[in-house]
Amino acid sequence: MKVKTMITATVLGVAMSGAVWAGGNAAAGADKAKTVCAACHGPDGNSIAPDFPKLAGQNEDYLQHTLKAYKEKTRTNAIMNGQAAGLSDQDIDNLSAFYANQKGLQVKH
Amino acid sequence: MKVKTMITATVLGVAMSGAVWAGGNAAAGADKAKTVCAACHGPDGNSIAPDFPKLAGQNEDYLQHTLKAYKEKTRTNAIMNGQAAGLSDQDIDNLSAFYANQKGLQVKH
């Protein structure tokens, strides 16, 4: 019985951590994006500068993975390592949900 | 006179290398994309897998920069370093022109 409870708790824990990871709040992400990301990536992720990536409509999983990699410095970029250092895991989920739900525009440079 | 010629040639050379760098052929890029990139990034750069980035509609400059970085291994990724190793500078320009001109779609996973 004890073992079964432990297994159940473990399975539930893994399932819940998965849910948290996938559960970004796009509205909270929009607020954060305005203050942290918009200067380079545009107000809705349609980056104005041609050498910065467009984030609007990007896959949510990929955005999470990338921001996490910048935060943990497994992906290195002078600007983004600094920016991501100040983001919590929840910020990363929220920002990813926000950008994934924006419409990618054909920006002509 | 000689110095002037040299300066002119240098300026022209720099201007031309800039033109070549920006001058991708989207049609040639489409052919290359079909054989090299489509399996992961989708036929038009709207990646099917949620953990691979969408390339459709991404900024051309950013795509060139990224593919060059993968080729030169200044950006490391086990899959992409291998893929980019086989690309010429012209391939990179062509692929970047192709993907930048595709329409980014809201893909629901």
Short mmCIF file of C-alpha atoms in Angstrom, two decimals:
data_model
loop_
_atom_site.label_atom_id
_atom_site.label_comp_id
_atom_site.label_asym_id
_atom_site.label_seq_id
_atom_site.Cartn_x
_atom_site.Cartn_y
_atom_site.Cartn_z
CA MET A 1 0.00 0.00 0.00
CA LYS A 2 2.79 2.38 0.91
CA VAL A 3 4.66 1.52 -2.30
CA LYS A 4 1.51 2.05 -4.35
CA THR A 5 0.99 5.45 -2.73
CA MET A 6 4.56 6.42 -3.44
CA ILE A 7 4.28 5.37 -7.08
CA THR A 8 1.00 7.24 -7.41
CA ALA A 9 2.56 10.34 -5.87
CA THR A 10 5.57 10.10 -8.18
CA VAL A 11 3.45 9.67 -11.30
CA LEU A 12 1.23 12.54 -10.20
CA GLY A 13 4.27 14.69 -9.49
CA VAL A 14 5.75 14.07 -12.93
CA ALA A 15 2.38 14.71 -14.56
CA MET A 16 1.93 17.93 -12.60
CA SER A 17 5.40 19.27 -13.34
CA GLY A 18 4.63 18.63 -17.01
CA ALA A 19 1.40 20.57 -16.64
CA VAL A 20 3.15 23.50 -14.98
CA TRP A 21 5.79 23.58 -17.70
CA ALA A 22 3.16 23.69 -20.42
CA GLY A 23 0.88 26.07 -18.58
CA GLY A 24 1.98 29.58 -19.47
CA ASN A 25 -0.30 32.57 -18.90
CA ALA A 26 -0.28 34.58 -22.12
CA ALA A 27 -1.70 37.74 -20.49
CA ALA A 28 1.05 37.77 -17.85
CA GLY A 29 3.53 37.07 -20.63
CA ALA A 30 2.28 40.13 -22.54
CA ASP A 31 3.02 42.38 -19.55
CA LYS A 32 6.50 40.95 -19.12
CA ALA A 33 7.21 41.14 -22.86
CA LYS A 34 6.37 44.85 -22.90
CA THR A 35 9.02 45.69 -20.31
CA VAL A 36 11.74 43.15 -21.13
CA CYS A 37 11.59 42.00 -24.77
CA ALA A 38 9.70 44.54 -26.89
CA ALA A 39 12.62 46.90 -27.52
CA CYS A 40 14.34 44.30 -29.72
CA HIS A 41 11.56 41.85 -30.61
CA GLY A 42 8.74 44.33 -31.26
CA PRO A 43 5.54 44.75 -29.22
CA ASP A 44 4.04 41.49 -30.54
CA GLY A 45 7.20 39.55 -31.37
CA ASN A 46 7.43 40.76 -34.96
CA SER A 47 10.99 41.99 -34.49
CA ILE A 48 11.73 45.27 -36.17
CA ALA A 49 15.47 44.72 -36.58
CA PRO A 50 16.23 42.20 -39.36
CA ASP A 51 19.01 40.53 -37.39
CA PHE A 52 16.81 39.69 -34.41
CA PRO A 53 14.50 36.69 -34.65
CA LYS A 54 10.77 37.05 -35.00
CA LEU A 55 9.05 35.36 -32.07
CA ALA A 56 5.42 35.88 -33.10
CA GLY A 57 3.78 32.56 -33.85
CA GLN A 58 6.88 30.56 -32.95
CA ASN A 59 6.27 27.12 -31.43
CA GLU A 60 5.62 27.40 -27.68
CA ASP A 61 7.77 24.39 -26.79
CA TYR A 62 10.68 25.78 -28.77
CA LEU A 63 10.40 29.19 -27.08
CA GLN A 64 10.39 27.55 -23.62
CA HIS A 65 13.34 25.36 -24.50
CA THR A 66 15.32 28.30 -25.91
CA LEU A 67 14.68 30.69 -23.02
CA LYS A 68 15.58 27.96 -20.56
CA ALA A 69 18.80 27.27 -22.46
CA TYR A 70 19.69 30.98 -22.38
CA LYS A 71 18.95 31.13 -18.66
CA GLU A 72 21.08 28.06 -17.95
CA LYS A 73 23.74 29.28 -20.42
CA THR A 74 23.70 26.03 -22.40
CA ARG A 75 23.02 28.37 -25.31
CA THR A 76 25.21 31.42 -25.30
CA ASN A 77 24.38 34.88 -26.55
CA ALA A 78 25.68 38.03 -24.90
CA ILE A 79 22.33 39.81 -24.92
CA MET A 80 20.00 36.89 -24.28
CA ASN A 81 21.97 35.27 -21.44
CA GLY A 82 21.65 38.56 -19.56
CA GLN A 83 17.98 38.96 -20.36
CA ALA A 84 17.02 35.39 -19.47
CA ALA A 85 18.97 35.43 -16.18
CA GLY A 86 16.24 37.58 -14.68
CA LEU A 87 13.35 35.36 -15.78
CA SER A 88 11.67 32.82 -13.52
CA ASP A 89 10.46 29.50 -14.93
CA GLN A 90 6.94 30.91 -14.75
CA ASP A 91 8.03 34.03 -16.70
CA ILE A 92 9.46 31.73 -19.37
CA ASP A 93 6.20 29.79 -19.62
CA ASN A 94 4.17 33.01 -19.76
CA LEU A 95 6.35 34.64 -22.42
CA SER A 96 6.31 31.46 -24.51
CA ALA A 97 2.51 31.28 -24.34
CA PHE A 98 2.25 34.95 -25.29
CA TYR A 99 4.55 34.86 -28.32
CA ALA A 100 3.24 31.53 -29.62
CA ASN A 101 -0.22 33.10 -29.79
CA GLN A 102 0.80 36.24 -31.69
CA LYS A 103 0.39 36.45 -35.45
CA GLY A 104 3.64 36.35 -37.39
CA LEU A 105 3.71 39.12 -39.99
CA GLN A 106 5.75 39.40 -43.18
CA VAL A 107 7.94 42.32 -42.09
CA LYS A 108 9.72 43.95 -45.01
CA HIS A 109 13.09 45.46 -44.11
CA MET B 1 45.86 57.24 -58.99
CA LYS B 2 46.92 53.76 -57.95
CA VAL B 3 45.78 54.39 -54.39
CA LYS B 4 42.45 55.69 -55.65
CA THR B 5 41.99 52.57 -57.78
CA MET B 6 42.80 50.36 -54.82
CA ILE B 7 40.35 52.19 -52.60
CA THR B 8 37.67 52.00 -55.28
CA ALA B 9 38.30 48.28 -55.72
CA THR B 10 38.15 47.71 -51.97
CA VAL B 11 34.92 49.67 -51.59
CA LEU B 12 33.42 47.85 -54.56
CA GLY B 13 34.57 44.51 -53.17
CA VAL B 14 32.98 45.15 -49.80
CA ALA B 15 29.78 46.40 -51.48
CA MET B 16 29.67 43.35 -53.73
CA SER B 17 30.27 40.86 -50.94
CA GLY B 18 27.39 42.54 -49.13
CA ALA B 19 25.22 42.15 -52.21
CA VAL B 20 26.12 38.49 -52.57
CA TRP B 21 25.39 37.86 -48.91
CA ALA B 22 21.94 39.42 -49.23
CA GLY B 23 21.21 37.90 -52.62
CA GLY B 24 19.63 34.52 -51.97
CA ASN B 25 17.67 32.71 -54.67
CA ALA B 26 14.40 31.59 -53.09
CA ALA B 27 13.60 29.05 -55.83
CA ALA B 28 16.96 27.32 -55.41
CA GLY B 29 16.40 27.49 -51.66
CA ALA B 30 13.06 25.72 -52.05
CA ASP B 31 14.74 22.79 -53.83
CA LYS B 32 17.42 22.50 -51.17
CA ALA B 33 14.87 22.81 -48.36
CA LYS B 34 12.87 19.89 -49.75
CA THR B 35 15.80 17.51 -49.53
CA VAL B 36 17.62 18.78 -46.42
CA CYS B 37 15.28 20.63 -44.05
CA ALA B 38 11.67 19.62 -44.67
CA ALA B 39 11.68 16.44 -42.58
CA CYS B 40 11.98 18.48 -39.37
CA HIS B 41 10.92 22.00 -40.39
CA GLY B 42 7.97 21.13 -42.64
CA PRO B 43 7.72 21.68 -46.42
CA ASP B 44 7.33 25.47 -46.04
CA GLY B 45 9.12 26.02 -42.72
CA ASN B 46 6.02 25.62 -40.57
CA SER B 47 7.65 22.94 -38.45
CA ILE B 48 5.37 20.10 -37.53
CA ALA B 49 7.19 19.09 -34.33
CA PRO B 50 6.54 21.55 -31.49
CA ASP B 51 10.13 21.47 -30.28
CA PHE B 52 11.62 22.51 -33.63
CA PRO B 53 11.52 26.19 -34.58
CA LYS B 54 9.23 27.52 -37.25
CA LEU B 55 11.28 29.09 -40.02
CA ALA B 56 8.45 30.37 -42.24
CA GLY B 57 8.45 34.16 -42.30
CA GLN B 58 11.54 34.42 -40.09
CA ASN B 59 13.82 37.40 -40.77
CA GLU B 60 16.19 36.64 -43.65
CA ASP B 61 19.22 38.21 -41.96
CA TYR B 62 18.62 36.18 -38.83
CA LEU B 63 18.33 32.93 -40.80
CA GLN B 64 21.61 33.63 -42.62
CA HIS B 65 23.34 34.53 -39.39
CA THR B 66 22.05 31.41 -37.62
CA LEU B 67 22.91 28.95 -40.40
CA LYS B 68 26.38 30.47 -40.68
CA ALA B 69 26.84 30.14 -36.92
CA TYR B 70 25.79 26.47 -37.07
CA LYS B 71 28.17 25.86 -39.98
CA GLU B 72 31.07 27.52 -38.15
CA LYS B 73 30.04 25.85 -34.88
CA THR B 74 29.87 29.17 -32.99
CA ARG B 75 26.35 27.99 -32.19
CA THR B 76 26.19 24.38 -31.18
CA ASN B 77 23.37 21.94 -31.77
CA ALA B 78 23.95 18.26 -32.46
CA ILE B 79 21.51 18.10 -35.37
CA MET B 80 22.04 21.53 -36.89
CA ASN B 81 25.86 21.52 -36.85
CA GLY B 82 25.76 18.36 -38.94
CA GLN B 83 23.12 19.70 -41.32
CA ALA B 84 24.80 23.07 -41.83
CA ALA B 85 28.25 21.54 -42.41
CA GLY B 86 27.09 20.45 -45.86
CA LEU B 87 25.73 23.86 -46.89
CA SER B 88 27.66 26.34 -49.03
CA ASP B 89 27.38 30.08 -48.37
CA GLN B 90 25.14 30.27 -51.44
CA ASP B 91 22.92 27.46 -50.07
CA ILE B 92 22.59 29.46 -46.84
CA ASP B 93 21.57 32.59 -48.75
CA ASN B 94 19.09 30.64 -50.87
CA LEU B 95 17.50 28.83 -47.92
CA SER B 96 17.24 32.09 -45.97
CA ALA B 97 15.53 33.82 -48.91
CA PHE B 98 13.13 30.89 -49.29
CA TYR B 99 12.05 30.63 -45.64
CA ALA B 100 11.80 34.39 -45.13
CA ASN B 101 9.26 34.50 -47.95
CA GLN B 102 7.02 31.70 -46.65
CA LYS B 103 3.91 32.48 -44.67
CA GLY B 104 4.13 31.63 -40.98
CA LEU B 105 1.04 29.69 -39.90
CA GLN B 106 -0.46 29.27 -36.43
CA VAL B 107 0.23 25.53 -36.06
CA LYS B 108 -1.75 23.96 -33.25
CA HIS B 109 -0.01 21.02 -31.60
#
